[in-house]
PDB file of C-alpha atoms in Angstrom:
ATOM      1  CA  MET E   1      23.710  15.559   9.036  1.00 73.00           C
ATOM      2  CA  LYS E   2      21.604  12.480   9.655  1.00 86.00           C
ATOM      3  CA  ASN E   3      19.538  12.228   6.383  1.00 96.00           C
ATOM      4  CA  LEU E   4      16.021  11.789   7.999  1.00 98.00           C
ATOM      5  CA  PHE E   5      14.451  10.073   4.827  1.00 98.00           C
ATOM      6  CA  ASP E   6      17.590   7.179   4.243  1.00 97.00           C
ATOM      7  CA  LEU E   7      15.945   3.658   4.804  1.00 98.00           C
ATOM      8  CA  SER E   8      19.460   1.977   4.055  1.00 97.00           C
ATOM      9  CA  GLY E   9      19.604  -1.601   5.729  1.00 96.00           C
ATOM     10  CA  LYS E  10      15.807  -1.612   6.278  1.00 98.00           C
ATOM     11  CA  VAL E  11      13.906  -4.450   4.476  1.00 98.00           C
ATOM     12  CA  ALA E  12      10.366  -3.409   2.726  1.00 98.00           C
ATOM     13  CA  VAL E  13       7.886  -5.480   1.231  1.00 98.00           C
ATOM     14  CA  VAL E  14       5.511  -4.047  -1.082  1.00 98.00           C
ATOM     15  CA  THR E  15       2.005  -5.696  -1.767  1.00 98.00           C
ATOM     16  CA  GLY E  16       0.470  -5.098  -5.560  1.00 98.00           C
ATOM     17  CA  SER E  17       3.761  -3.247  -6.651  1.00 98.00           C
ATOM     18  CA  SER E  18       4.174  -4.374 -10.041  1.00 97.00           C
ATOM     19  CA  LYS E  19       2.487  -1.222 -11.246  1.00 96.00           C
ATOM     20  CA  GLY E  20       0.630   1.701 -10.180  1.00 96.00           C
ATOM     21  CA  ILE E  21       1.346   3.231  -6.792  1.00 97.00           C
ATOM     22  CA  GLY E  22       2.856   0.004  -5.391  1.00 98.00           C
ATOM     23  CA  LYS E  23       5.500  -0.170  -8.281  1.00 98.00           C
ATOM     24  CA  SER E  24       6.286   3.892  -7.295  1.00 98.00           C
ATOM     25  CA  ILE E  25       6.452   3.233  -3.367  1.00 98.00           C
ATOM     26  CA  ALA E  26       8.694   0.147  -3.897  1.00 98.00           C
ATOM     27  CA  THR E  27      11.194   2.102  -6.465  1.00 97.00           C
ATOM     28  CA  GLN E  28      11.406   5.094  -3.926  1.00 97.00           C
ATOM     29  CA  MET E  29      12.073   2.842  -0.954  1.00 98.00           C
ATOM     30  CA  ALA E  30      14.878   1.219  -3.092  1.00 97.00           C
ATOM     31  CA  LEU E  31      15.943   4.337  -4.114  1.00 97.00           C
ATOM     32  CA  HIS E  32      16.367   5.716  -0.268  1.00 97.00           C
ATOM     33  CA  GLY E  33      18.407   2.192   0.484  1.00 97.00           C
ATOM     34  CA  SER E  34      16.033  -0.286   1.402  1.00 98.00           C
ATOM     35  CA  ASN E  35      15.936  -3.257   0.452  1.00 98.00           C
ATOM     36  CA  VAL E  36      12.514  -4.051  -1.477  1.00 98.00           C
ATOM     37  CA  VAL E  37      10.573  -7.089  -2.149  1.00 98.00           C
ATOM     38  CA  VAL E  38       8.041  -6.201  -5.509  1.00 98.00           C
ATOM     39  CA  SER E  39       5.093  -8.662  -4.879  1.00 98.00           C
ATOM     40  CA  SER E  40       1.776  -9.370  -7.004  1.00 98.00           C
ATOM     41  CA  ARG E  41      -0.077 -12.419  -8.393  1.00 97.00           C
ATOM     42  CA  ASN E  42       2.320 -13.194 -11.469  1.00 97.00           C
ATOM     43  CA  GLN E  43       6.279 -14.121 -10.711  1.00 98.00           C
ATOM     44  CA  GLU E  44       7.374 -13.049 -14.421  1.00 98.00           C
ATOM     45  CA  ASP E  45       5.737  -9.534 -13.356  1.00 98.00           C
ATOM     46  CA  CYS E  46       7.460  -9.221  -9.719  1.00 98.00           C
ATOM     47  CA  ASP E  47      10.664 -10.366 -11.602  1.00 98.00           C
ATOM     48  CA  SER E  48       9.866  -7.741 -14.534  1.00 98.00           C
ATOM     49  CA  VAL E  49       9.931  -4.805 -12.294  1.00 98.00           C
ATOM     50  CA  ALA E  50      12.391  -5.782  -9.717  1.00 98.00           C
ATOM     51  CA  ARG E  51      15.262  -6.158 -12.436  1.00 98.00           C
ATOM     52  CA  GLU E  52      13.844  -2.501 -13.983  1.00 97.00           C
ATOM     53  CA  ILE E  53      13.999  -0.882 -10.352  1.00 98.00           C
ATOM     54  CA  ASN E  54      17.517  -2.641  -9.732  1.00 97.00           C
ATOM     55  CA  GLN E  55      18.700  -1.363 -13.201  1.00 96.00           C
ATOM     56  CA  SER E  56      17.512   2.339 -12.104  1.00 95.00           C
ATOM     57  CA  LEU E  57      19.577   2.137  -8.785  1.00 95.00           C
ATOM     58  CA  PRO E  58      22.523   4.443  -8.532  1.00 93.00           C
ATOM     59  CA  GLU E  59      25.430   3.028  -6.467  1.00 87.00           C
ATOM     60  CA  GLY E  60      24.379   2.790  -2.545  1.00 83.00           C
ATOM     61  CA  SER E  61      20.919   2.641  -3.220  1.00 90.00           C
ATOM     62  CA  GLY E  62      19.160  -0.759  -2.035  1.00 93.00           C
ATOM     63  CA  SER E  63      17.977  -3.541  -4.508  1.00 96.00           C
ATOM     64  CA  SER E  64      14.712  -5.332  -5.532  1.00 98.00           C
ATOM     65  CA  LEU E  65      13.924  -8.833  -5.843  1.00 98.00           C
ATOM     66  CA  GLY E  66      10.004 -10.279  -6.541  1.00 98.00           C
ATOM     67  CA  ILE E  67       7.813 -12.605  -4.928  1.00 98.00           C
ATOM     68  CA  ALA E  68       4.612 -13.617  -5.795  1.00 98.00           C
ATOM     69  CA  CYS E  69       1.586 -13.851  -3.664  1.00 98.00           C
ATOM     70  CA  HIS E  70      -2.092 -13.913  -4.082  1.00 97.00           C
ATOM     71  CA  ILE E  71      -3.160 -11.676  -1.448  1.00 97.00           C
ATOM     72  CA  GLY E  72      -6.380 -13.603  -0.925  1.00 95.00           C
ATOM     73  CA  LYS E  73      -4.975 -16.707  -0.021  1.00 96.00           C
ATOM     74  CA  LYS E  74      -3.217 -16.886   3.289  1.00 97.00           C
ATOM     75  CA  ASN E  75      -0.522 -19.778   2.343  1.00 98.00           C
ATOM     76  CA  ASP E  76       0.206 -17.316  -0.102  1.00 98.00           C
ATOM     77  CA  LEU E  77       0.703 -14.421   2.573  1.00 98.00           C
ATOM     78  CA  GLU E  78       2.360 -16.955   4.390  1.00 98.00           C
ATOM     79  CA  PHE E  79       5.104 -17.616   1.663  1.00 98.00           C
ATOM     80  CA  LEU E  80       5.784 -14.143   0.837  1.00 98.00           C
ATOM     81  CA  VAL E  81       6.548 -13.362   4.579  1.00 98.00           C
ATOM     82  CA  SER E  82       8.731 -16.548   4.850  1.00 98.00           C
ATOM     83  CA  SER E  83      10.252 -16.145   1.888  1.00 98.00           C
ATOM     84  CA  THR E  84      11.199 -12.330   2.508  1.00 98.00           C
ATOM     85  CA  LYS E  85      13.096 -13.400   5.494  1.00 98.00           C
ATOM     86  CA  GLU E  86      14.642 -16.436   4.134  1.00 98.00           C
ATOM     87  CA  LYS E  87      16.293 -14.159   1.863  1.00 98.00           C
ATOM     88  CA  LEU E  88      16.641 -10.634   3.659  1.00 98.00           C
ATOM     89  CA  GLY E  89      16.696 -12.136   6.895  1.00 98.00           C
ATOM     90  CA  LYS E  90      13.496  -9.714   8.308  1.00 98.00           C
ATOM     91  CA  ILE E  91      11.348  -7.470   7.283  1.00 98.00           C
ATOM     92  CA  ASP E  92      11.071  -4.086   8.634  1.00 98.00           C
ATOM     93  CA  ILE E  93       8.437  -2.169   6.451  1.00 99.00           C
ATOM     94  CA  LEU E  94       5.006  -3.721   5.466  1.00 99.00           C
ATOM     95  CA  VAL E  95       2.789  -1.915   2.501  1.00 98.00           C
ATOM     96  CA  CYS E  96      -0.134  -3.171   1.906  1.00 98.00           C
ATOM     97  CA  ASN E  97      -0.990  -1.538  -1.139  1.00 98.00           C
ATOM     98  CA  ALA E  98      -2.730  -4.345  -3.149  1.00 97.00           C
ATOM     99  CA  ALA E  99      -6.928  -4.208  -3.259  1.00 96.00           C
ATOM    100  CA  VAL E 100      -9.657  -4.993  -5.632  1.00 95.00           C
ATOM    101  CA  ASN E 101     -13.328  -3.253  -6.223  1.00 92.00           C
ATOM    102  CA  PRO E 102     -14.763  -5.854  -8.808  1.00 91.00           C
ATOM    103  CA  PHE E 103     -18.495  -3.793  -8.173  1.00 93.00           C
ATOM    104  CA  TYR E 104     -19.636  -0.536  -9.217  1.00 89.00           C
ATOM    105  CA  GLY E 105     -23.258   0.379  -8.372  1.00 94.00           C
ATOM    106  CA  SER E 106     -25.801   0.083  -5.660  1.00 96.00           C
ATOM    107  CA  MET E 107     -25.215  -1.761  -2.348  1.00 96.00           C
ATOM    108  CA  LEU E 108     -28.430  -3.162  -3.401  1.00 97.00           C
ATOM    109  CA  GLU E 109     -26.909  -4.816  -6.248  1.00 97.00           C
ATOM    110  CA  ILE E 110     -23.886  -5.981  -5.153  1.00 97.00           C
ATOM    111  CA  SER E 111     -23.588 -10.090  -4.959  1.00 97.00           C
ATOM    112  CA  ASP E 112     -22.480 -11.446  -1.986  1.00 97.00           C
ATOM    113  CA  THR E 113     -19.609 -13.313  -3.822  1.00 97.00           C
ATOM    114  CA  ALA E 114     -18.260  -9.726  -4.830  1.00 97.00           C
ATOM    115  CA  TYR E 115     -18.864  -7.928  -1.631  1.00 97.00           C
ATOM    116  CA  GLU E 116     -16.906 -10.604   0.599  1.00 97.00           C
ATOM    117  CA  LYS E 117     -13.888  -9.949  -2.120  1.00 97.00           C
ATOM    118  CA  VAL E 118     -13.641  -6.791  -1.621  1.00 97.00           C
ATOM    119  CA  LEU E 119     -13.400  -7.341   2.528  1.00 97.00           C
ATOM    120  CA  ASP E 120     -11.180 -10.417   1.896  1.00 97.00           C
ATOM    121  CA  SER E 121      -8.293  -8.511  -0.241  1.00 97.00           C
ATOM    122  CA  ASN E 122      -8.757  -4.853   0.985  1.00 98.00           C
ATOM    123  CA  VAL E 123      -9.142  -6.199   4.999  1.00 98.00           C
ATOM    124  CA  LYS E 124      -8.522  -9.350   5.997  1.00 98.00           C
ATOM    125  CA  SER E 125      -5.184  -9.741   3.821  1.00 98.00           C
ATOM    126  CA  ASN E 126      -3.769  -6.863   5.456  1.00 98.00           C
ATOM    127  CA  HIS E 127      -5.131  -7.811   8.761  1.00 98.00           C
ATOM    128  CA  TRP E 128      -3.470 -11.783   7.923  1.00 98.00           C
ATOM    129  CA  LEU E 129       0.044  -9.902   6.778  1.00 98.00           C
ATOM    130  CA  SER E 130       0.054  -7.927  10.011  1.00 98.00           C
ATOM    131  CA  GLN E 131      -0.356 -10.632  11.855  1.00 98.00           C
ATOM    132  CA  LEU E 132       2.283 -12.325   9.933  1.00 98.00           C
ATOM    133  CA  VAL E 133       4.917  -9.644  10.820  1.00 98.00           C
ATOM    134  CA  ILE E 134       4.188  -8.099  13.920  1.00 98.00           C
ATOM    135  CA  PRO E 135       5.733 -10.856  16.305  1.00 98.00           C
ATOM    136  CA  ASP E 136       9.241 -10.116  14.695  1.00 98.00           C
ATOM    137  CA  MET E 137       8.798  -6.526  14.945  1.00 98.00           C
ATOM    138  CA  ILE E 138       8.114  -7.002  18.615  1.00 98.00           C
ATOM    139  CA  GLU E 139      10.926  -8.779  18.974  1.00 98.00           C
ATOM    140  CA  GLN E 140      13.332  -6.291  16.825  1.00 97.00           C
ATOM    141  CA  ARG E 141      11.743  -3.233  18.670  1.00 98.00           C
ATOM    142  CA  ASP E 142      11.292  -1.493  15.363  1.00 98.00           C
ATOM    143  CA  GLY E 143       8.759  -1.604  12.340  1.00 98.00           C
ATOM    144  CA  VAL E 144       6.497   0.253  10.219  1.00 99.00           C
ATOM    145  CA  ILE E 145       3.342  -1.272   8.644  1.00 99.00           C
ATOM    146  CA  LEU E 146       1.690   1.471   5.826  1.00 99.00           C
ATOM    147  CA  ILE E 147      -1.534   0.399   4.382  1.00 98.00           C
ATOM    148  CA  VAL E 148      -2.962   2.332   1.062  1.00 98.00           C
ATOM    149  CA  SER E 149      -6.542   3.067   2.190  1.00 98.00           C
ATOM    150  CA  SER E 150      -8.315   5.621  -0.082  1.00 97.00           C
ATOM    151  CA  VAL E 151     -10.116   9.286   0.541  1.00 96.00           C
ATOM    152  CA  GLY E 152     -13.222   6.687   0.046  1.00 95.00           C
ATOM    153  CA  GLY E 153     -12.646   5.709   3.124  1.00 97.00           C
ATOM    154  CA  LEU E 154     -13.714   8.747   5.043  1.00 97.00           C
ATOM    155  CA  HIS E 155     -16.830   9.340   3.054  1.00 95.00           C
ATOM    156  CA  GLY E 156     -19.703   7.817   1.787  1.00 95.00           C
ATOM    157  CA  SER E 157     -20.601   6.827  -1.908  1.00 93.00           C
ATOM    158  CA  SER E 158     -23.656   5.838  -3.748  1.00 93.00           C
ATOM    159  CA  MET E 159     -21.777   4.085  -6.316  1.00 90.00           C
ATOM    160  CA  LEU E 160     -18.756   3.082  -4.483  1.00 92.00           C
ATOM    161  CA  GLY E 161     -20.157   1.970  -0.970  1.00 96.00           C
ATOM    162  CA  THR E 162     -18.594  -1.577  -0.058  1.00 97.00           C
ATOM    163  CA  TYR E 163     -15.352  -0.790  -1.666  1.00 96.00           C
ATOM    164  CA  GLY E 164     -15.252   2.780   0.581  1.00 97.00           C
ATOM    165  CA  VAL E 165     -16.278   0.502   3.898  1.00 98.00           C
ATOM    166  CA  SER E 166     -13.112  -1.750   3.300  1.00 98.00           C
ATOM    167  CA  LYS E 167     -11.002   1.150   2.850  1.00 98.00           C
ATOM    168  CA  ALA E 168     -12.196   2.780   6.225  1.00 98.00           C
ATOM    169  CA  ALA E 169     -11.489  -0.687   8.154  1.00 98.00           C
ATOM    170  CA  ASP E 170      -8.297  -0.184   6.473  1.00 98.00           C
ATOM    171  CA  ILE E 171      -7.735   3.304   8.610  1.00 98.00           C
ATOM    172  CA  ALA E 172      -9.352   1.315  11.325  1.00 98.00           C
ATOM    173  CA  ILE E 173      -6.562  -1.309  11.827  1.00 98.00           C
ATOM    174  CA  VAL E 174      -3.634   1.060  11.469  1.00 98.00           C
ATOM    175  CA  ARG E 175      -5.218   3.277  14.427  1.00 98.00           C
ATOM    176  CA  ASN E 176      -5.619  -0.477  16.377  1.00 98.00           C
ATOM    177  CA  ILE E 177      -2.200  -1.612  15.452  1.00 98.00           C
ATOM    178  CA  SER E 178      -0.715   1.997  16.555  1.00 98.00           C
ATOM    179  CA  ALA E 179      -2.479   1.324  20.025  1.00 98.00           C
ATOM    180  CA  GLU E 180      -1.875  -2.049  20.509  1.00 98.00           C
ATOM    181  CA  PHE E 181       1.910  -2.241  19.722  1.00 98.00           C
ATOM    182  CA  GLY E 182       3.186   1.255  19.887  1.00 98.00           C
ATOM    183  CA  SER E 183       4.720   0.427  23.086  1.00 98.00           C
ATOM    184  CA  HIS E 184       7.226  -1.714  21.080  1.00 98.00           C
ATOM    185  CA  ASN E 185       7.949   1.237  18.645  1.00 98.00           C
ATOM    186  CA  ILE E 186       5.867   0.077  15.854  1.00 98.00           C
ATOM    187  CA  ARG E 187       4.417   2.621  14.005  1.00 98.00           C
ATOM    188  CA  ALA E 188       1.365   2.216  11.908  1.00 99.00           C
ATOM    189  CA  ASN E 189      -0.525   4.771   9.521  1.00 98.00           C
ATOM    190  CA  ALA E 190      -2.963   4.748   6.334  1.00 98.00           C
ATOM    191  CA  ILE E 191      -2.436   6.862   3.130  1.00 98.00           C
ATOM    192  CA  ALA E 192      -5.637   8.082   1.604  1.00 98.00           C
ATOM    193  CA  PRO E 193      -5.011   8.898  -2.059  1.00 97.00           C
ATOM    194  CA  GLY E 194      -7.609  10.863  -4.417  1.00 93.00           C
ATOM    195  CA  LEU E 195      -7.621  10.393  -7.779  1.00 90.00           C
ATOM    196  CA  ILE E 196      -4.167   8.798  -9.388  1.00 92.00           C
ATOM    197  CA  ARG E 197      -3.576   8.037 -12.628  1.00 87.00           C
ATOM    198  CA  THR E 198      -2.932   4.375 -12.584  1.00 84.00           C
ATOM    199  CA  ASP E 199      -4.954   1.447 -14.104  1.00 77.00           C
ATOM    200  CA  PHE E 200      -7.306   0.805 -11.267  1.00 78.00           C
ATOM    201  CA  ALA E 201      -8.794   4.415 -11.558  1.00 71.00           C
ATOM    202  CA  LYS E 202      -8.640   4.506 -15.242  1.00 70.00           C
ATOM    203  CA  ALA E 203     -12.389   4.534 -15.597  1.00 69.00           C
ATOM    204  CA  LEU E 204     -12.293   7.813 -13.783  1.00 68.00           C
ATOM    205  CA  TRP E 205     -10.004   9.558 -15.728  1.00 65.00           C
ATOM    206  CA  GLU E 206      -9.070   8.117 -19.502  1.00 70.00           C
ATOM    207  CA  ASN E 207     -12.089  10.131 -20.810  1.00 75.00           C
ATOM    208  CA  PRO E 208     -11.196  13.511 -20.650  1.00 80.00           C
ATOM    209  CA  GLU E 209     -14.958  14.746 -19.831  1.00 78.00           C
ATOM    210  CA  THR E 210     -14.623  12.240 -17.022  1.00 75.00           C
ATOM    211  CA  LEU E 211     -11.359  13.696 -15.479  1.00 77.00           C
ATOM    212  CA  LYS E 212     -12.912  17.015 -15.713  1.00 82.00           C
ATOM    213  CA  ASN E 213     -15.679  15.760 -13.791  1.00 79.00           C
ATOM    214  CA  SER E 214     -13.457  13.785 -11.206  1.00 81.00           C
ATOM    215  CA  THR E 215     -11.087  16.829 -10.544  1.00 85.00           C
ATOM    216  CA  HIS E 216     -13.600  19.804 -10.200  1.00 86.00           C
ATOM    217  CA  ASN E 217     -13.636  19.586  -6.859  1.00 87.00           C
ATOM    218  CA  SER E 218      -9.780  19.204  -6.487  1.00 91.00           C
ATOM    219  CA  HIS E 219      -8.457  22.717  -5.656  1.00 95.00           C
ATOM    220  CA  LEU E 220      -5.537  21.901  -7.956  1.00 95.00           C
ATOM    221  CA  LYS E 221      -7.912  20.590 -10.561  1.00 91.00           C
ATOM    222  CA  ARG E 222      -5.544  17.951 -11.580  1.00 92.00           C
ATOM    223  CA  ILE E 223      -5.069  14.187 -11.248  1.00 90.00           C
ATOM    224  CA  GLY E 224      -2.593  13.087  -9.009  1.00 91.00           C
ATOM    225  CA  GLU E 225       0.621  10.888 -10.120  1.00 94.00           C
ATOM    226  CA  PRO E 226       1.840   7.729  -8.370  1.00 95.00           C
ATOM    227  CA  ASP E 227       5.225   9.139  -7.630  1.00 96.00           C
ATOM    228  CA  GLU E 228       3.016  11.782  -5.294  1.00 97.00           C
ATOM    229  CA  ILE E 229       1.848   9.169  -3.110  1.00 97.00           C
ATOM    230  CA  SER E 230       5.318   7.171  -2.752  1.00 98.00           C
ATOM    231  CA  GLY E 231       7.162  10.400  -1.113  1.00 97.00           C
ATOM    232  CA  ALA E 232       4.647  10.188   1.485  1.00 98.00           C
ATOM    233  CA  ALA E 233       5.167   6.302   2.486  1.00 98.00           C
ATOM    234  CA  VAL E 234       9.153   6.997   2.338  1.00 98.00           C
ATOM    235  CA  PHE E 235       8.199  10.220   4.545  1.00 98.00           C
ATOM    236  CA  LEU E 236       6.496   7.437   6.928  1.00 98.00           C
ATOM    237  CA  ALA E 237       8.925   5.068   6.813  1.00 98.00           C
ATOM    238  CA  SER E 238      11.897   6.449   7.699  1.00 98.00           C
ATOM    239  CA  ASP E 239      13.026   8.721  10.637  1.00 98.00           C
ATOM    240  CA  ALA E 240      11.552  11.440   9.012  1.00 98.00           C
ATOM    241  CA  GLY E 241       8.034  10.121  10.089  1.00 98.00           C
ATOM    242  CA  LYS E 242       9.612   8.718  13.192  1.00 98.00           C
ATOM    243  CA  PHE E 243       6.853  10.245  15.664  1.00 98.00           C
ATOM    244  CA  VAL E 244       4.027   9.566  13.333  1.00 98.00           C
ATOM    245  CA  SER E 245       1.450   6.961  14.042  1.00 98.00           C
ATOM    246  CA  GLY E 246      -2.556   5.962  14.145  1.00 98.00           C
ATOM    247  CA  GLN E 247      -2.600   8.713  11.255  1.00 98.00           C
ATOM    248  CA  THR E 248      -4.393   9.191   7.816  1.00 98.00           C
ATOM    249  CA  ILE E 249      -2.620  11.043   5.607  1.00 98.00           C
ATOM    250  CA  VAL E 250      -4.876  12.560   2.547  1.00 98.00           C
ATOM    251  CA  ILE E 251      -3.278  12.998  -0.784  1.00 98.00           C
ATOM    252  CA  ASP E 252      -6.163  14.463  -2.878  1.00 95.00           C
ATOM    253  CA  GLY E 253      -4.939  17.257  -4.383  1.00 96.00           C
ATOM    254  CA  GLY E 254      -7.029  19.346  -1.822  1.00 95.00           C
ATOM    255  CA  SER E 255     -11.006  17.806  -2.796  1.00 91.00           C
TER     256      SER E 255
END
């Protein structure tokens, strides 16, 4: 029987993958056979995670290498794509995971600089990366684009409004990619995590009382773990998710 989750022969680029959800996605895609590019700002961090992944892989799995990239700089994104193609020949899977959230508070108080940083890093960078990889995906008539959005993109917030706006835009991006390029066998989907135990969300879980309040509305009454997101990414990137496109998969413990 065919293994529907097999990614052998595929090349995946995962942004923001030196820790947290991105690292878990990169690791699981490599375990399922893909050659994975680990990418974040710092080359040393990328190389360290790539080595860690390679050392943990059983025989017959994929491989991993690191390429540093600042997602807010278009030249860096172009270098990430060109270097991946130079080293690995192609890009089959793009996972846009890197994001920022420099402001917590009312929309009346956010500075123009912080607002622009959120939209540049969380939206424009994903648009740019998609523009860079889609032409080759059209030519090879195969491609998967995944954006890690957030449940914050599905409802309003009195304190994280701009972040939510950016994540709602990411959901719109995958719908548009799916509509425009689905006929070329390109699939695009978003993953919307709830509260996950990452450094990015540390303020919401580090304190036990805060964690209790943060998980109060969850049916499972607990925080999620990065590996509980990466399985969905493997599903959406593989033949198991071959008929899923333009969708947003919510993974939030039932909140």
